[in-house]
Coordinates of C-alpha atoms in Angstrom, one line a residue:
Chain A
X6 CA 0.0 0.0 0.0
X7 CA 1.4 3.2 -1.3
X8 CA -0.8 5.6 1.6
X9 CA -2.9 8.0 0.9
X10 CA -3.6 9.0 -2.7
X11 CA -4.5 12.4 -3.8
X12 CA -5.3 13.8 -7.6
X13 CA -5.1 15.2 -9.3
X14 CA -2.0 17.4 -7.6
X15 CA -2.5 20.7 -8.9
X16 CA -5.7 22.6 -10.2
X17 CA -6.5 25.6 -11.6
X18 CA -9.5 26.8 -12.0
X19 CA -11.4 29.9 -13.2
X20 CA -13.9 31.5 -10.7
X21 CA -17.1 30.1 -11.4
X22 CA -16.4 26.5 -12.4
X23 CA -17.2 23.4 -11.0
X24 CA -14.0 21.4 -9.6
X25 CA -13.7 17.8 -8.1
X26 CA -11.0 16.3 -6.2
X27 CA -10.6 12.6 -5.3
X28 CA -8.7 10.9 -2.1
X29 CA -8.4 6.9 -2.3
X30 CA -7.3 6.2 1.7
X31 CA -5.4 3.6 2.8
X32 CA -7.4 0.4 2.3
X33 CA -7.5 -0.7 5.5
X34 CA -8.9 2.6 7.0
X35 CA -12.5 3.4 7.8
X36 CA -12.4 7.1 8.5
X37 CA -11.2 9.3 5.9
X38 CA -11.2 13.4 6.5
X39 CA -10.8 16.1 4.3
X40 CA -9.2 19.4 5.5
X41 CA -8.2 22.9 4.1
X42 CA -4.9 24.2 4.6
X43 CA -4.0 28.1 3.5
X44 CA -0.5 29.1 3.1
X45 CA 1.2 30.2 6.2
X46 CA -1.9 28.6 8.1
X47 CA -2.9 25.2 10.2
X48 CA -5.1 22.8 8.2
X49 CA -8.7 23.4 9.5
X50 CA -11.5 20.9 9.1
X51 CA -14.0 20.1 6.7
X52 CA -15.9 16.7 6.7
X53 CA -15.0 13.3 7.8
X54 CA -16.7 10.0 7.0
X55 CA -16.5 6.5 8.8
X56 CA -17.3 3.8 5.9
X57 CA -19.8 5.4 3.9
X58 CA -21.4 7.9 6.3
X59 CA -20.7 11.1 6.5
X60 CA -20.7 12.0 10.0
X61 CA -19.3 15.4 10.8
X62 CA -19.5 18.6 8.8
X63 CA -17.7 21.6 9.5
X64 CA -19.3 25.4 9.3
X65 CA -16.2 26.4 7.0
X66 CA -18.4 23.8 4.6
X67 CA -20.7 25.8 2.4
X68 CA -23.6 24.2 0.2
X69 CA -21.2 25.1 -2.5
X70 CA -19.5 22.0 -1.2
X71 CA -20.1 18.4 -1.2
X72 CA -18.2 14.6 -0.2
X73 CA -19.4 11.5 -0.9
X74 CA -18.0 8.3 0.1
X75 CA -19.6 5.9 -2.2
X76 CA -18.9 2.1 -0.6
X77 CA -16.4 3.1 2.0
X78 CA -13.5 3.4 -0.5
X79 CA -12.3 6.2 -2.2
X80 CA -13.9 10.2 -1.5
X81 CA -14.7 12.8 -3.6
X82 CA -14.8 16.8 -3.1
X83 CA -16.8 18.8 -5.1
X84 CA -17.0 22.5 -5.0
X85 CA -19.2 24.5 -7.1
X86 CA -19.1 27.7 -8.6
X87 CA -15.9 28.3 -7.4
X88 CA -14.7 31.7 -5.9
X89 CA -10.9 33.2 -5.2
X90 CA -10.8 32.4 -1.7
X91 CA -11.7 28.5 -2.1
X92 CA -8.0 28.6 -3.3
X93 CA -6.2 26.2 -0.8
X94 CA -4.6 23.4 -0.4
X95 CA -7.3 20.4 -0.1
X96 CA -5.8 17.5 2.2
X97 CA -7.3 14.2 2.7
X98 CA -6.0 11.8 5.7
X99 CA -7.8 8.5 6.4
X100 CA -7.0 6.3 9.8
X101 CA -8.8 3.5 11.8
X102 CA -11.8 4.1 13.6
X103 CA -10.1 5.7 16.6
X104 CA -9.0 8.7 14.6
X105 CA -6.2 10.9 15.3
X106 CA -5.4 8.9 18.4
X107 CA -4.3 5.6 16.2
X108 CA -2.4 7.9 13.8
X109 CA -3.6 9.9 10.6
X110 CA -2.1 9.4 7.2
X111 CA -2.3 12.7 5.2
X112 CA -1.8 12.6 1.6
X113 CA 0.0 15.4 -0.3
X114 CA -2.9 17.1 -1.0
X115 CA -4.6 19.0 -4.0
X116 CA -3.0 22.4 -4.2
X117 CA -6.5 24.7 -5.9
X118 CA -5.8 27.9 -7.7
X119 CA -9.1 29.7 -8.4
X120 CA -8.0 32.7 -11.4
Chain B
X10 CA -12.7 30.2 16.9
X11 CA -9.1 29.2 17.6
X12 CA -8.7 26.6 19.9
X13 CA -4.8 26.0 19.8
X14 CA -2.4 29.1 19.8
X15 CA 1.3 28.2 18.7
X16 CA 4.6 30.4 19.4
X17 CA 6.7 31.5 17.8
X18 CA 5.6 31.4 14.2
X19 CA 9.3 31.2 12.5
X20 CA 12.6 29.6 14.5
X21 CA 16.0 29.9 13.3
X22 CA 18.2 27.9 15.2
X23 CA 21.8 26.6 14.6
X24 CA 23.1 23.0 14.0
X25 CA 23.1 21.0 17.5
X26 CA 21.1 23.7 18.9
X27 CA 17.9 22.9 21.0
X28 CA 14.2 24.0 19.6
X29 CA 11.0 25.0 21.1
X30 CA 7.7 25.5 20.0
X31 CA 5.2 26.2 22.4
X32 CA 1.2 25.3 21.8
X33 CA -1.6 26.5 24.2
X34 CA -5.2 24.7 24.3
X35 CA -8.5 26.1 25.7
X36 CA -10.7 23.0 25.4
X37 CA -10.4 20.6 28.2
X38 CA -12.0 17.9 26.9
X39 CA -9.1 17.2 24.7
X40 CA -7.5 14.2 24.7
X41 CA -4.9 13.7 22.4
X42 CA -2.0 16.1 21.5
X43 CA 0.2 15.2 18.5
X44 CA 2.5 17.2 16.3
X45 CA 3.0 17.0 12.8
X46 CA 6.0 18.2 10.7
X47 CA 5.1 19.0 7.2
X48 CA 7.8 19.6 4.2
X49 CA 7.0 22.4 1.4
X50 CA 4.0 20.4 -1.2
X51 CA 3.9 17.5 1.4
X52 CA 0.8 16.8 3.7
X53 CA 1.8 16.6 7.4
X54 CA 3.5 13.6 8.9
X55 CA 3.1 13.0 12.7
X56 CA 6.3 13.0 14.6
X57 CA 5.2 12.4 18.3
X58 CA 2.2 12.4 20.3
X59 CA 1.2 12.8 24.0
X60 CA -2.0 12.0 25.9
X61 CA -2.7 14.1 29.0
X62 CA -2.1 11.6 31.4
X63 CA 1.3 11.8 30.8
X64 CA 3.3 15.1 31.4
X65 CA 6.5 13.8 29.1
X66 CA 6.9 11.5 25.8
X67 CA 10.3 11.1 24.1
X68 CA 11.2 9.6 21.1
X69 CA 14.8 9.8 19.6
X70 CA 15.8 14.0 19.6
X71 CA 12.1 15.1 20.1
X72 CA 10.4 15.4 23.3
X73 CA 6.7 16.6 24.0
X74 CA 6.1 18.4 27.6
X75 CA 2.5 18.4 28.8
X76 CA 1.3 21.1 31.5
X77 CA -2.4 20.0 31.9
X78 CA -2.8 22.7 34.8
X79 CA -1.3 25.3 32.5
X80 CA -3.2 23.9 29.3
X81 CA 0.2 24.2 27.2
X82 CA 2.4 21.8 25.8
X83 CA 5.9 22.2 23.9
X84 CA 7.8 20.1 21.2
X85 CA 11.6 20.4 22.1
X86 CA 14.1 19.0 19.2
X87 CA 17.0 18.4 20.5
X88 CA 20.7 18.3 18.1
X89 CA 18.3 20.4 15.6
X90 CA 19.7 19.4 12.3
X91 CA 19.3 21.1 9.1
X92 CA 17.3 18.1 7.4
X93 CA 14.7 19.1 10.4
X94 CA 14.0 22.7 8.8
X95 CA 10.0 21.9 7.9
X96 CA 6.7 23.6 9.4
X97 CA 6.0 21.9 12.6
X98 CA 2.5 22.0 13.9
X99 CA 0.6 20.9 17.2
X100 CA -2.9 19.7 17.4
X101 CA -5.2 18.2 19.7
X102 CA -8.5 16.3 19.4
X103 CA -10.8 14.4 21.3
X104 CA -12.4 11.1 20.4
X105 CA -15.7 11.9 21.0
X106 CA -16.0 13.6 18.1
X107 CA -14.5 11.8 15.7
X108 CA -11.0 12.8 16.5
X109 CA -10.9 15.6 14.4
X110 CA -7.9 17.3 14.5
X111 CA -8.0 21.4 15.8
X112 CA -4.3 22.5 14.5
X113 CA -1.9 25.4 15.4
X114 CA -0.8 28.1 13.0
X115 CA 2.1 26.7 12.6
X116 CA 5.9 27.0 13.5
X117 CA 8.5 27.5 10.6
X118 CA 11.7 25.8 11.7
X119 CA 15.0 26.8 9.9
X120 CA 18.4 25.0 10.9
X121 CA 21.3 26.6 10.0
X122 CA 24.5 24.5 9.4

């Protein structure tokens, strides 16, 4: 297993498209998470999901945004109608049910650049 | 809201030197404190973790020192060595909701040879 897989690596975007990012987790894991990271800044949270479900969503989460988890494997991010200050960094980690305190594994993210 | 403070935002310390990075908590209920290093297009890699029953955790050069009275905690790095110049970053979480991670701002480590 190779970790945490994240594409594509780089995007950009004009304001006002639709974008969609996709994390495949380590197999093994149940819980996969998606955070935002800005430069110079701590990744915050966004979503996680354990299996399929989505169980937690963060404020910072607008209805422009949406995650799916279809059968437990791989996620997807969508945001819509994009605007200059989605630009981020999108990361995805995944880990066993236990979370952070049986050890995340981040992926390299999805560096967004909304023009 | 922020939840974790962290000090000092950029360190510049010389080869064999010793570094510290402070973090500060507000929420009590966590229970799980680890700190991530993260290189320049990389996604964080945890380095060392503490749980607050426990007021110290080492592991090779890098210790964690846990003040549950004073809600603060520190990563010390000891012989800093330039191949440790990264953006380190505490966090803390609790398991009760989900584990989701509440990160620092982050510290920007430079080691000079």
């Amino acid at each position: 297993d190779t970790g945490v897989s994240q594409d594509p690596r780089h995007k950009i975007t004009k304001r006002g498209q639709n974008v969609t990012f996709r994390c495949d987790p380590i197999s093994e894991h149940n819980r996969l998470y998606w955070y935002r990271q800005t430069l110079g800044q701590g990744p915050e949270f966004l979503t996680y999901f354990q299996n399929e479900a989505q169980l937690e969503k963060s404020r910072l989460l607008s209805d422009r945004f949406s995650a799916e988890r279809p059968k437990g494997s791989f996620s997807t991010l969508e945001i819509q109608r994009t605007e200059q200050g989605d630009s981020a960094m999108y990361l995805c980690a995944s880990s066993f049910t236990g979370g952070a305190h049986y050890g995340y594994t981040f992926g390299s993210g999805t560096r967004l650049t909304v023009v | 809201q922020q939840q974790v403070k962290q000090s000092p935002q950029s360190l510049i310390v010389q080869k064999g030197g010793i570094s510290i990075i402070n973090c500060a908590y507000e929420n009590t209920a966590f229970d799980y404190f680890p700190w991530y290093q993260q290189f320049p297009g990389k996604g964080p890699a945890l380095l060392i973790a503490i749980r607050p029953d426990v007021s110290e955790k080492k592991e090779g050069r890098f210790t964690i020192s846990f003040n549950k009275s004073a809600k603060q905690f520190s990563l010390h790095i000891m012989d800093s060595q330039p191949g440790d110049s990264a953006t380190y970053f505490c966090a803390a979480s609790k398991e009760t909701s989900g584990s989701r991670l509440t990160f620092g701002e982050g510290t920007q480590l430079t080691v000079n040879p």
